[in-house]
């Protein structure tokens, strides 16, 4: 059987003192450090979440600005293309007018040269006909 004497009381006091010392020297500082770490991690997580939401917002703004820039560039490109087509039509119309003018002048010049050549040929037809007949008939002209 167990005897309860003064050694039990000494052991009980020893156990309580060791428990108090253990709590003061080991458990309390470890709990304090763990609480500080948990608080620090919570603060860091809030900071990370703010940064992530900020970066998501900035990325969305960037993509929207990029999309707007693409739309503006497409509109500018189409406007410049239309302007080029209009200039092309103007240039082709001017060139067509110039070509028609040049062609008319050339036809008029060719007609006048043809008329002059006909006049020269008609004037010399009699002489050439007599000469040709003389050669064909053998000098009887």
Short mmCIF file of N, CA, C and O in Angstrom, two decimals:
data_model
loop_
_atom_site.label_atom_id
_atom_site.label_comp_id
_atom_site.label_asym_id
_atom_site.label_seq_id
_atom_site.Cartn_x
_atom_site.Cartn_y
_atom_site.Cartn_z
N UNK A 1 0.79 -1.18 0.00
CA UNK A 1 0.00 0.00 0.00
C UNK A 1 0.85 1.25 0.00
O UNK A 1 2.01 1.20 0.38
N UNK A 2 0.21 2.40 -0.29
CA UNK A 2 0.94 3.65 -0.38
C UNK A 2 0.84 4.36 0.96
O UNK A 2 -0.23 4.56 1.51
N UNK A 3 2.01 4.79 1.42
CA UNK A 3 2.05 5.56 2.65
C UNK A 3 2.14 7.04 2.31
O UNK A 3 2.97 7.46 1.51
N UNK A 4 1.31 7.85 2.91
CA UNK A 4 1.33 9.28 2.67
C UNK A 4 2.08 9.92 3.83
O UNK A 4 1.54 10.13 4.90
N UNK A 5 3.30 10.27 3.57
CA UNK A 5 4.09 10.94 4.59
C UNK A 5 4.64 12.25 4.03
O UNK A 5 4.20 12.73 2.99
N UNK A 6 5.61 12.81 4.71
CA UNK A 6 6.12 14.13 4.31
C UNK A 6 6.81 14.08 2.94
O UNK A 6 6.87 15.07 2.24
N UNK A 7 7.33 12.94 2.49
CA UNK A 7 7.98 12.85 1.18
C UNK A 7 6.98 13.05 0.05
O UNK A 7 7.31 13.62 -0.99
N UNK A 8 5.76 12.62 0.33
CA UNK A 8 4.75 12.86 -0.69
C UNK A 8 4.50 14.35 -0.86
O UNK A 8 4.38 14.87 -1.96
N UNK A 9 4.46 15.06 0.23
CA UNK A 9 4.26 16.49 0.20
C UNK A 9 5.44 17.18 -0.47
O UNK A 9 5.27 18.09 -1.31
N UNK A 10 6.65 16.73 -0.22
CA UNK A 10 7.85 17.29 -0.85
C UNK A 10 7.81 17.01 -2.35
O UNK A 10 8.09 17.90 -3.17
N UNK A 11 7.44 15.83 -2.71
CA UNK A 11 7.36 15.48 -4.14
C UNK A 11 6.27 16.30 -4.84
O UNK A 11 6.45 16.74 -5.98
N UNK A 12 5.16 16.52 -4.11
CA UNK A 12 4.09 17.31 -4.69
C UNK A 12 4.53 18.75 -4.90
O UNK A 12 4.28 19.36 -5.95
N UNK A 13 5.19 19.31 -3.90
CA UNK A 13 5.71 20.69 -4.02
C UNK A 13 6.76 20.74 -5.12
O UNK A 13 6.78 21.67 -5.94
N UNK A 14 7.62 19.75 -5.21
CA UNK A 14 8.65 19.67 -6.25
C UNK A 14 7.99 19.63 -7.64
O UNK A 14 8.40 20.32 -8.57
N UNK A 15 6.94 18.82 -7.75
CA UNK A 15 6.24 18.70 -9.03
C UNK A 15 5.60 20.03 -9.43
O UNK A 15 5.71 20.47 -10.59
N UNK A 16 4.96 20.70 -8.51
CA UNK A 16 4.30 21.97 -8.80
C UNK A 16 5.34 23.02 -9.17
O UNK A 16 5.16 23.79 -10.13
N UNK A 17 6.47 23.06 -8.45
CA UNK A 17 7.53 24.02 -8.78
C UNK A 17 8.11 23.75 -10.18
O UNK A 17 8.32 24.68 -10.96
N UNK A 18 8.33 22.51 -10.46
CA UNK A 18 8.87 22.17 -11.78
C UNK A 18 7.85 22.52 -12.87
O UNK A 18 8.20 23.05 -13.93
N UNK A 19 6.58 22.27 -12.58
CA UNK A 19 5.54 22.61 -13.53
C UNK A 19 5.48 24.12 -13.76
O UNK A 19 5.38 24.58 -14.91
N UNK A 20 5.58 24.90 -12.70
CA UNK A 20 5.58 26.37 -12.82
C UNK A 20 6.81 26.83 -13.58
O UNK A 20 6.73 27.67 -14.50
N UNK A 21 7.99 26.32 -13.23
CA UNK A 21 9.23 26.69 -13.93
C UNK A 21 9.17 26.28 -15.40
O UNK A 21 9.57 27.05 -16.28
N UNK A 22 8.67 25.10 -15.65
CA UNK A 22 8.54 24.62 -17.04
C UNK A 22 7.62 25.56 -17.83
O UNK A 22 7.90 25.91 -18.97
N UNK A 23 6.53 25.93 -17.20
CA UNK A 23 5.58 26.83 -17.87
C UNK A 23 6.22 28.21 -18.10
O UNK A 23 6.08 28.77 -19.19
N UNK A 24 6.91 28.75 -17.11
CA UNK A 24 7.51 30.08 -17.23
C UNK A 24 8.68 30.07 -18.21
O UNK A 24 8.81 30.97 -19.05
N UNK A 25 9.53 29.08 -18.15
CA UNK A 25 10.75 29.07 -18.96
C UNK A 25 10.55 28.52 -20.38
O UNK A 25 11.24 28.95 -21.30
N UNK A 26 9.65 27.60 -20.57
CA UNK A 26 9.52 26.98 -21.90
C UNK A 26 8.17 27.25 -22.58
O UNK A 26 8.13 27.73 -23.70
N UNK A 27 7.10 26.91 -21.93
CA UNK A 27 5.79 26.94 -22.58
C UNK A 27 5.36 28.36 -22.90
O UNK A 27 4.92 28.65 -24.02
N UNK A 28 5.47 29.29 -21.96
CA UNK A 28 5.02 30.67 -22.19
C UNK A 28 5.81 31.34 -23.32
O UNK A 28 5.21 31.95 -24.21
N UNK A 29 7.17 31.26 -23.35
CA UNK A 29 7.90 31.88 -24.47
C UNK A 29 7.55 31.25 -25.82
O UNK A 29 7.42 31.95 -26.83
N UNK A 30 7.36 29.93 -25.82
CA UNK A 30 7.03 29.27 -27.08
C UNK A 30 5.64 29.73 -27.55
O UNK A 30 5.44 30.02 -28.73
N UNK A 31 4.68 29.81 -26.63
CA UNK A 31 3.35 30.30 -26.99
C UNK A 31 3.41 31.74 -27.49
O UNK A 31 2.72 32.10 -28.46
N UNK A 32 4.24 32.55 -26.84
CA UNK A 32 4.38 33.96 -27.26
C UNK A 32 4.97 34.03 -28.67
O UNK A 32 4.48 34.78 -29.53
N UNK A 33 5.98 33.25 -28.95
CA UNK A 33 6.61 33.23 -30.27
C UNK A 33 5.61 32.72 -31.32
O UNK A 33 5.51 33.27 -32.42
N UNK A 34 4.85 31.69 -30.97
CA UNK A 34 3.87 31.16 -31.92
C UNK A 34 2.76 32.19 -32.20
O UNK A 34 2.31 32.32 -33.34
N UNK A 35 2.34 32.95 -31.16
CA UNK A 35 1.34 33.99 -31.38
C UNK A 35 1.91 35.09 -32.26
O UNK A 35 1.24 35.58 -33.19
N UNK A 36 3.17 35.49 -32.03
CA UNK A 36 3.80 36.51 -32.86
C UNK A 36 3.89 36.03 -34.32
O UNK A 36 3.63 36.79 -35.26
N UNK A 37 4.26 34.77 -34.48
CA UNK A 37 4.36 34.21 -35.82
C UNK A 37 3.00 34.19 -36.51
O UNK A 37 2.87 34.54 -37.68
N UNK A 38 1.97 33.81 -35.80
CA UNK A 38 0.62 33.78 -36.36
C UNK A 38 0.17 35.19 -36.74
O UNK A 38 -0.41 35.39 -37.83
N UNK A 39 0.46 36.18 -35.87
CA UNK A 39 0.11 37.57 -36.19
C UNK A 39 0.88 38.05 -37.41
O UNK A 39 0.32 38.70 -38.30
N UNK A 40 2.16 37.73 -37.47
CA UNK A 40 2.99 38.13 -38.61
C UNK A 40 2.49 37.48 -39.91
O UNK A 40 2.38 38.14 -40.94
N UNK A 41 2.15 36.20 -39.83
CA UNK A 41 1.65 35.49 -41.01
C UNK A 41 0.32 36.10 -41.45
O UNK A 41 0.06 36.24 -42.66
N UNK A 42 -0.54 36.44 -40.51
CA UNK A 42 -1.81 37.08 -40.85
C UNK A 42 -1.59 38.41 -41.55
O UNK A 42 -2.24 38.71 -42.56
N UNK A 43 -0.67 39.20 -41.02
CA UNK A 43 -0.35 40.49 -41.64
C UNK A 43 0.22 40.28 -43.05
O UNK A 43 -0.17 41.00 -43.99
N UNK A 44 1.11 39.33 -43.18
CA UNK A 44 1.70 39.05 -44.49
C UNK A 44 0.65 38.55 -45.48
O UNK A 44 0.67 38.92 -46.65
N UNK A 45 -0.27 37.72 -45.01
CA UNK A 45 -1.32 37.22 -45.90
C UNK A 45 -2.22 38.36 -46.37
O UNK A 45 -2.61 38.40 -47.53
N UNK A 46 -2.55 39.29 -45.47
CA UNK A 46 -3.35 40.45 -45.87
C UNK A 46 -2.60 41.27 -46.92
O UNK A 46 -3.18 41.70 -47.92
N UNK A 47 -1.31 41.46 -46.67
CA UNK A 47 -0.49 42.21 -47.62
C UNK A 47 -0.43 41.50 -48.97
O UNK A 47 -0.54 42.14 -50.02
N UNK A 48 -0.27 40.20 -48.95
CA UNK A 48 -0.22 39.41 -50.19
C UNK A 48 -1.56 39.49 -50.93
O UNK A 48 -1.58 39.66 -52.15
N UNK A 49 -2.66 39.38 -50.19
CA UNK A 49 -3.98 39.46 -50.82
C UNK A 49 -4.22 40.84 -51.43
O UNK A 49 -4.75 40.95 -52.53
N UNK A 50 -3.81 41.90 -50.74
CA UNK A 50 -3.93 43.26 -51.28
C UNK A 50 -3.10 43.39 -52.55
O UNK A 50 -3.54 43.96 -53.55
N UNK A 51 -1.88 42.88 -52.50
CA UNK A 51 -1.00 42.96 -53.67
C UNK A 51 -1.59 42.17 -54.84
O UNK A 51 -1.58 42.64 -55.98
N UNK A 52 -2.12 41.00 -54.56
CA UNK A 52 -2.70 40.17 -55.62
C UNK A 52 -3.92 40.87 -56.24
O UNK A 52 -4.06 40.90 -57.46
N UNK A 53 -4.78 41.42 -55.40
CA UNK A 53 -5.96 42.10 -55.96
C UNK A 53 -5.53 43.36 -56.71
O UNK A 53 -6.09 43.67 -57.77
N UNK A 54 -4.52 44.04 -56.22
CA UNK A 54 -4.00 45.23 -56.92
C UNK A 54 -3.41 44.84 -58.27
O UNK A 54 -3.64 45.50 -59.28
N UNK A 55 -2.65 43.75 -58.29
CA UNK A 55 -2.04 43.32 -59.55
C UNK A 55 -3.10 42.84 -60.53
O UNK A 55 -3.00 43.09 -61.73
N UNK A 56 -4.14 42.17 -60.03
CA UNK A 56 -5.24 41.75 -60.91
C UNK A 56 -5.93 42.96 -61.52
O UNK A 56 -6.26 42.98 -62.71
N UNK A 57 -6.16 43.99 -60.70
CA UNK A 57 -6.81 45.21 -61.19
C UNK A 57 -5.92 45.89 -62.22
O UNK A 57 -6.39 46.34 -63.28
N UNK A 58 -4.63 45.98 -61.93
CA UNK A 58 -3.70 46.62 -62.87
C UNK A 58 -3.64 45.83 -64.18
O UNK A 58 -3.59 46.41 -65.26
N UNK A 59 -3.65 44.51 -64.09
CA UNK A 59 -3.63 43.67 -65.30
C UNK A 59 -4.90 43.88 -66.12
O UNK A 59 -4.85 43.99 -67.34
N UNK A 60 -6.05 43.96 -65.44
CA UNK A 60 -7.31 44.19 -66.15
C UNK A 60 -7.29 45.58 -66.81
O UNK A 60 -7.71 45.73 -67.97
N UNK A 61 -6.77 46.59 -66.10
CA UNK A 61 -6.66 47.93 -66.67
C UNK A 61 -5.73 47.93 -67.88
O UNK A 61 -6.00 48.57 -68.89
N UNK A 62 -4.62 47.21 -67.76
CA UNK A 62 -3.66 47.13 -68.86
C UNK A 62 -4.29 46.47 -70.09
O UNK A 62 -4.15 46.95 -71.21
N UNK A 63 -5.00 45.36 -69.86
CA UNK A 63 -5.65 44.66 -70.97
C UNK A 63 -6.72 45.54 -71.62
O UNK A 63 -6.87 45.55 -72.84
N UNK A 64 -7.45 46.30 -70.80
CA UNK A 64 -8.47 47.20 -71.35
C UNK A 64 -7.81 48.30 -72.17
O UNK A 64 -8.26 48.62 -73.27
N UNK A 65 -6.72 48.87 -71.65
CA UNK A 65 -6.02 49.92 -72.39
C UNK A 65 -5.44 49.36 -73.69
O UNK A 65 -5.48 50.02 -74.73
N UNK A 66 -4.92 48.15 -73.64
CA UNK A 66 -4.37 47.51 -74.83
C UNK A 66 -5.48 47.26 -75.85
O UNK A 66 -5.28 47.50 -77.06
N UNK A 67 -6.63 46.81 -75.40
CA UNK A 67 -7.76 46.57 -76.29
C UNK A 67 -8.23 47.89 -76.91
O UNK A 67 -8.50 47.94 -78.12
N UNK A 68 -8.30 48.94 -76.10
CA UNK A 68 -8.69 50.25 -76.63
C UNK A 68 -7.68 50.75 -77.66
O UNK A 68 -8.06 51.31 -78.69
N UNK A 69 -6.40 50.53 -77.38
CA UNK A 69 -5.35 50.95 -78.33
C UNK A 69 -5.47 50.16 -79.64
O UNK A 69 -5.29 50.73 -80.72
N UNK A 70 -5.78 48.88 -79.54
CA UNK A 70 -5.95 48.06 -80.75
C UNK A 70 -7.14 48.57 -81.58
O UNK A 70 -7.06 48.65 -82.80
N UNK A 71 -8.24 48.89 -80.88
CA UNK A 71 -9.42 49.39 -81.59
C UNK A 71 -9.10 50.72 -82.27
O UNK A 71 -9.46 50.94 -83.44
N UNK A 72 -8.40 51.61 -81.55
CA UNK A 72 -8.05 52.91 -82.13
C UNK A 72 -7.12 52.72 -83.32
O UNK A 72 -7.26 53.39 -84.35
N UNK A 73 -6.16 51.81 -83.20
CA UNK A 73 -5.23 51.56 -84.30
C UNK A 73 -5.96 50.99 -85.51
O UNK A 73 -5.66 51.35 -86.65
N UNK A 74 -6.92 50.12 -85.27
CA UNK A 74 -7.71 49.55 -86.37
C UNK A 74 -8.51 50.65 -87.06
O UNK A 74 -8.56 50.70 -88.30
N UNK A 75 -9.12 51.53 -86.29
CA UNK A 75 -9.88 52.63 -86.87
C UNK A 75 -8.96 53.55 -87.68
O UNK A 75 -9.30 53.97 -88.79
N UNK A 76 -7.79 53.86 -87.12
CA UNK A 76 -6.83 54.70 -87.84
C UNK A 76 -6.38 54.03 -89.14
O UNK A 76 -6.27 54.68 -90.18
N UNK A 77 -6.12 52.73 -89.06
CA UNK A 77 -5.67 52.00 -90.25
C UNK A 77 -6.75 52.02 -91.33
O UNK A 77 -6.47 52.25 -92.51
N UNK A 78 -8.00 51.79 -90.92
CA UNK A 78 -9.10 51.81 -91.89
C UNK A 78 -9.28 53.20 -92.49
O UNK A 78 -9.54 53.34 -93.69
N UNK A 79 -9.14 54.23 -91.65
CA UNK A 79 -9.28 55.61 -92.16
C UNK A 79 -8.16 55.92 -93.15
O UNK A 79 -8.41 56.51 -94.21
N UNK A 80 -6.94 55.51 -92.82
CA UNK A 80 -5.81 55.75 -93.73
C UNK A 80 -5.98 54.94 -95.02
O UNK A 80 -5.64 55.43 -96.11
N UNK A 81 -6.50 53.75 -94.91
CA UNK A 81 -6.73 52.92 -96.10
C UNK A 81 -7.76 53.60 -97.00
O UNK A 81 -7.57 53.67 -98.22
N UNK A 82 -8.84 54.10 -96.40
CA UNK A 82 -9.87 54.78 -97.18
C UNK A 82 -9.29 56.05 -97.82
O UNK A 82 -9.57 56.35 -98.98
N UNK A 83 -8.47 56.76 -97.07
CA UNK A 83 -7.83 57.97 -97.60
C UNK A 83 -6.94 57.60 -98.79
O UNK A 83 -6.93 58.30 -99.81
N UNK A 84 -6.21 56.52 -98.67
CA UNK A 84 -5.35 56.05 -99.77
C UNK A 84 -6.17 55.68 -100.99
O UNK A 84 -5.80 55.98 -102.13
N UNK A 85 -7.32 55.00 -100.75
CA UNK A 85 -8.19 54.63 -101.88
C UNK A 85 -8.75 55.88 -102.56
O UNK A 85 -8.84 55.92 -103.80
N UNK A 86 -9.12 56.87 -101.77
CA UNK A 86 -9.62 58.12 -102.36
C UNK A 86 -8.54 58.81 -103.18
O UNK A 86 -8.81 59.30 -104.29
N UNK A 87 -7.32 58.85 -102.64
CA UNK A 87 -6.21 59.45 -103.39
C UNK A 87 -5.94 58.66 -104.67
O UNK A 87 -5.65 59.25 -105.72
N UNK A 88 -6.03 57.34 -104.57
CA UNK A 88 -5.82 56.50 -105.75
C UNK A 88 -6.85 56.82 -106.83
O UNK A 88 -6.51 56.94 -108.02
N UNK A 89 -8.12 56.97 -106.43
CA UNK A 89 -9.17 57.32 -107.39
C UNK A 89 -8.89 58.67 -108.04
O UNK A 89 -9.04 58.83 -109.25
N UNK A 90 -8.48 59.66 -107.22
CA UNK A 90 -8.17 60.98 -107.76
C UNK A 90 -7.02 60.91 -108.75
O UNK A 90 -7.08 61.51 -109.84
N UNK A 91 -5.97 60.17 -108.38
CA UNK A 91 -4.80 60.05 -109.26
C UNK A 91 -5.17 59.34 -110.55
O UNK A 91 -4.79 59.77 -111.65
N UNK A 92 -5.95 58.25 -110.44
CA UNK A 92 -6.36 57.51 -111.63
C UNK A 92 -7.26 58.37 -112.53
O UNK A 92 -7.15 58.32 -113.75
N UNK A 93 -8.12 59.17 -111.92
CA UNK A 93 -8.98 60.05 -112.71
C UNK A 93 -8.14 61.09 -113.44
O UNK A 93 -8.35 61.36 -114.64
N UNK A 94 -7.16 61.67 -112.74
CA UNK A 94 -6.29 62.67 -113.36
C UNK A 94 -5.46 62.04 -114.48
O UNK A 94 -5.32 62.60 -115.57
N UNK A 95 -4.91 60.87 -114.21
CA UNK A 95 -4.10 60.17 -115.22
C UNK A 95 -4.98 59.81 -116.42
O UNK A 95 -4.57 59.94 -117.57
N UNK A 96 -6.21 59.36 -116.15
CA UNK A 96 -7.14 59.03 -117.23
C UNK A 96 -7.43 60.24 -118.10
O UNK A 96 -7.45 60.16 -119.34
N UNK A 97 -7.63 61.39 -117.45
CA UNK A 97 -7.88 62.63 -118.20
C UNK A 97 -6.65 63.00 -119.01
O UNK A 97 -6.76 63.37 -120.20
N UNK A 98 -5.47 62.91 -118.38
CA UNK A 98 -4.22 63.23 -119.09
C UNK A 98 -4.00 62.29 -120.27
O UNK A 98 -3.60 62.72 -121.36
N UNK A 99 -4.27 61.01 -120.08
CA UNK A 99 -4.09 60.03 -121.15
C UNK A 99 -5.07 60.32 -122.29
O UNK A 99 -4.71 60.25 -123.47
N UNK A 100 -6.32 60.61 -121.94
CA UNK A 100 -7.32 60.91 -122.96
C UNK A 100 -6.91 62.15 -123.75
O UNK A 100 -7.04 62.20 -124.98
N UNK A 101 -6.39 63.15 -123.03
CA UNK A 101 -5.92 64.38 -123.68
C UNK A 101 -4.76 64.07 -124.62
O UNK A 101 -4.74 64.50 -125.78
N UNK A 102 -3.78 63.32 -124.12
CA UNK A 102 -2.61 62.95 -124.92
C UNK A 102 -3.03 62.12 -126.13
O UNK A 102 -2.52 62.31 -127.24
N UNK A 103 -3.95 61.20 -125.92
CA UNK A 103 -4.44 60.36 -127.00
C UNK A 103 -5.16 61.19 -128.06
O UNK A 103 -4.96 60.99 -129.26
N UNK A 104 -5.94 62.15 -127.61
CA UNK A 104 -6.63 63.03 -128.55
C UNK A 104 -5.64 63.85 -129.36
O UNK A 104 -5.78 63.99 -130.59
N UNK A 105 -4.62 64.39 -128.68
CA UNK A 105 -3.59 65.17 -129.39
C UNK A 105 -2.85 64.29 -130.39
O UNK A 105 -2.57 64.70 -131.52
N UNK A 106 -2.51 63.06 -129.95
CA UNK A 106 -1.79 62.14 -130.84
C UNK A 106 -2.64 61.78 -132.05
O UNK A 106 -2.14 61.74 -133.19
N UNK A 107 -3.91 61.55 -131.84
CA UNK A 107 -4.80 61.22 -132.98
C UNK A 107 -4.92 62.40 -133.94
O UNK A 107 -4.91 62.22 -135.15
N UNK A 108 -5.01 63.60 -133.36
CA UNK A 108 -5.10 64.79 -134.21
C UNK A 108 -3.81 64.95 -135.01
O UNK A 108 -3.84 65.23 -136.22
N UNK A 109 -2.67 64.74 -134.36
CA UNK A 109 -1.37 64.87 -135.05
C UNK A 109 -1.23 63.80 -136.12
O UNK A 109 -0.78 64.08 -137.24
N UNK A 110 -1.63 62.57 -135.79
CA UNK A 110 -1.55 61.48 -136.77
C UNK A 110 -2.47 61.78 -137.96
O UNK A 110 -2.10 61.57 -139.12
N UNK A 111 -3.66 62.30 -137.68
CA UNK A 111 -4.59 62.63 -138.75
C UNK A 111 -4.00 63.72 -139.65
O UNK A 111 -4.09 63.63 -140.90
N UNK A 112 -3.38 64.73 -139.05
CA UNK A 112 -2.79 65.81 -139.87
C UNK A 112 -1.60 65.29 -140.68
O UNK A 112 -1.42 65.64 -141.85
N UNK A 113 -0.80 64.41 -140.05
CA UNK A 113 0.34 63.84 -140.79
C UNK A 113 -0.16 62.93 -141.92
O UNK A 113 0.40 62.91 -143.02
N UNK A 114 -1.23 62.17 -141.64
CA UNK A 114 -1.80 61.31 -142.67
C UNK A 114 -2.33 62.16 -143.83
O UNK A 114 -2.12 61.83 -145.00
N UNK A 115 -3.01 63.25 -143.50
CA UNK A 115 -3.54 64.14 -144.53
C UNK A 115 -2.42 64.74 -145.35
O UNK A 115 -2.50 64.82 -146.58
N UNK A 116 -1.34 65.15 -144.67
CA UNK A 116 -0.19 65.72 -145.38
C UNK A 116 0.46 64.67 -146.27
O UNK A 116 0.83 64.96 -147.43
N UNK A 117 0.59 63.44 -145.76
CA UNK A 117 1.20 62.38 -146.54
C UNK A 117 0.32 62.05 -147.75
O UNK A 117 0.83 61.81 -148.86
N UNK A 118 -1.01 62.03 -147.56
CA UNK A 118 -1.91 61.79 -148.68
C UNK A 118 -1.76 62.88 -149.74
O UNK A 118 -1.78 62.60 -150.95
N UNK A 119 -1.64 64.11 -149.24
CA UNK A 119 -1.48 65.23 -150.17
C UNK A 119 -0.20 65.09 -150.98
O UNK A 119 -0.18 65.31 -152.20
N UNK A 120 0.89 64.71 -150.34
CA UNK A 120 2.17 64.55 -151.05
C UNK A 120 2.06 63.38 -152.01
O UNK A 120 2.52 63.46 -153.16
N UNK A 121 1.44 62.28 -151.55
CA UNK A 121 1.32 61.12 -152.42
C UNK A 121 0.39 61.40 -153.59
O UNK A 121 0.65 60.97 -154.73
N UNK A 122 -0.71 62.12 -153.34
CA UNK A 122 -1.62 62.43 -154.44
C UNK A 122 -0.96 63.34 -155.46
O UNK A 122 -1.22 63.23 -156.66
N UNK A 123 -0.12 64.24 -154.98
CA UNK A 123 0.56 65.13 -155.91
C UNK A 123 1.56 64.36 -156.77
O UNK A 123 1.76 64.66 -157.95
N UNK A 124 2.16 63.35 -156.23
CA UNK A 124 3.17 62.61 -156.97
C UNK A 124 2.64 61.36 -157.60
O UNK A 124 3.39 60.60 -158.23
N UNK A 125 1.34 61.07 -157.51
CA UNK A 125 0.77 59.86 -158.05
C UNK A 125 0.89 59.87 -159.58
O UNK A 125 1.25 58.85 -160.17
N UNK A 126 0.57 60.96 -160.19
CA UNK A 126 0.64 61.01 -161.66
C UNK A 126 2.05 60.73 -162.15
O UNK A 126 2.25 59.94 -163.08
N UNK A 127 3.01 61.37 -161.54
CA UNK A 127 4.39 61.18 -161.97
C UNK A 127 4.83 59.75 -161.73
O UNK A 127 5.50 59.14 -162.56
N UNK A 128 4.46 59.20 -160.58
CA UNK A 128 4.86 57.83 -160.27
C UNK A 128 4.14 56.85 -161.18
O UNK A 128 4.72 55.84 -161.60
N UNK A 129 2.88 57.11 -161.52
CA UNK A 129 2.13 56.23 -162.39
C UNK A 129 2.76 56.21 -163.78
O UNK A 129 2.91 55.15 -164.40
N UNK A 130 3.15 57.38 -164.28
CA UNK A 130 3.78 57.45 -165.59
C UNK A 130 5.10 56.71 -165.57
O UNK A 130 5.44 56.00 -166.53
N UNK A 131 5.85 56.87 -164.53
CA UNK A 131 7.16 56.21 -164.41
C UNK A 131 6.97 54.70 -164.36
O UNK A 131 7.69 53.95 -165.01
N UNK A 132 5.96 54.23 -163.61
CA UNK A 132 5.69 52.80 -163.48
C UNK A 132 5.23 52.24 -164.82
O UNK A 132 5.65 51.15 -165.23
N UNK A 133 4.39 52.96 -165.51
CA UNK A 133 3.90 52.50 -166.81
C UNK A 133 5.07 52.44 -167.78
O UNK A 133 5.16 51.51 -168.58
N UNK A 134 5.94 53.44 -167.73
CA UNK A 134 7.09 53.45 -168.61
C UNK A 134 7.99 52.27 -168.36
O UNK A 134 8.54 51.66 -169.28
N UNK A 135 8.18 51.86 -167.16
CA UNK A 135 9.02 50.71 -166.86
C UNK A 135 8.34 49.44 -167.31
O UNK A 135 9.01 48.51 -167.79
N UNK A 136 7.05 49.39 -167.15
CA UNK A 136 6.32 48.16 -167.51
C UNK A 136 6.29 48.04 -169.05
O UNK A 136 6.51 46.95 -169.57
N UNK A 137 6.06 49.11 -169.72
CA UNK A 137 5.97 49.04 -171.18
C UNK A 137 7.33 49.10 -171.87
O UNK A 137 7.41 48.95 -173.06
N UNK A 138 8.28 49.38 -171.16
CA UNK A 138 9.64 49.33 -171.69
C UNK A 138 10.11 50.61 -172.33
O UNK A 138 10.57 50.59 -173.46
N UNK A 139 9.99 51.64 -171.70
CA UNK A 139 10.57 52.89 -172.15
C UNK A 139 9.72 53.67 -173.12
O UNK A 139 10.24 54.51 -173.82
N UNK A 140 8.48 53.41 -173.30
CA UNK A 140 7.62 54.18 -174.22
C UNK A 140 6.91 55.24 -173.39
O UNK A 140 5.73 55.27 -173.33
N UNK A 141 7.44 56.04 -172.87
CA UNK A 141 6.68 57.01 -172.12
C UNK A 141 7.02 58.40 -172.49
O UNK A 141 7.89 58.89 -172.97
#
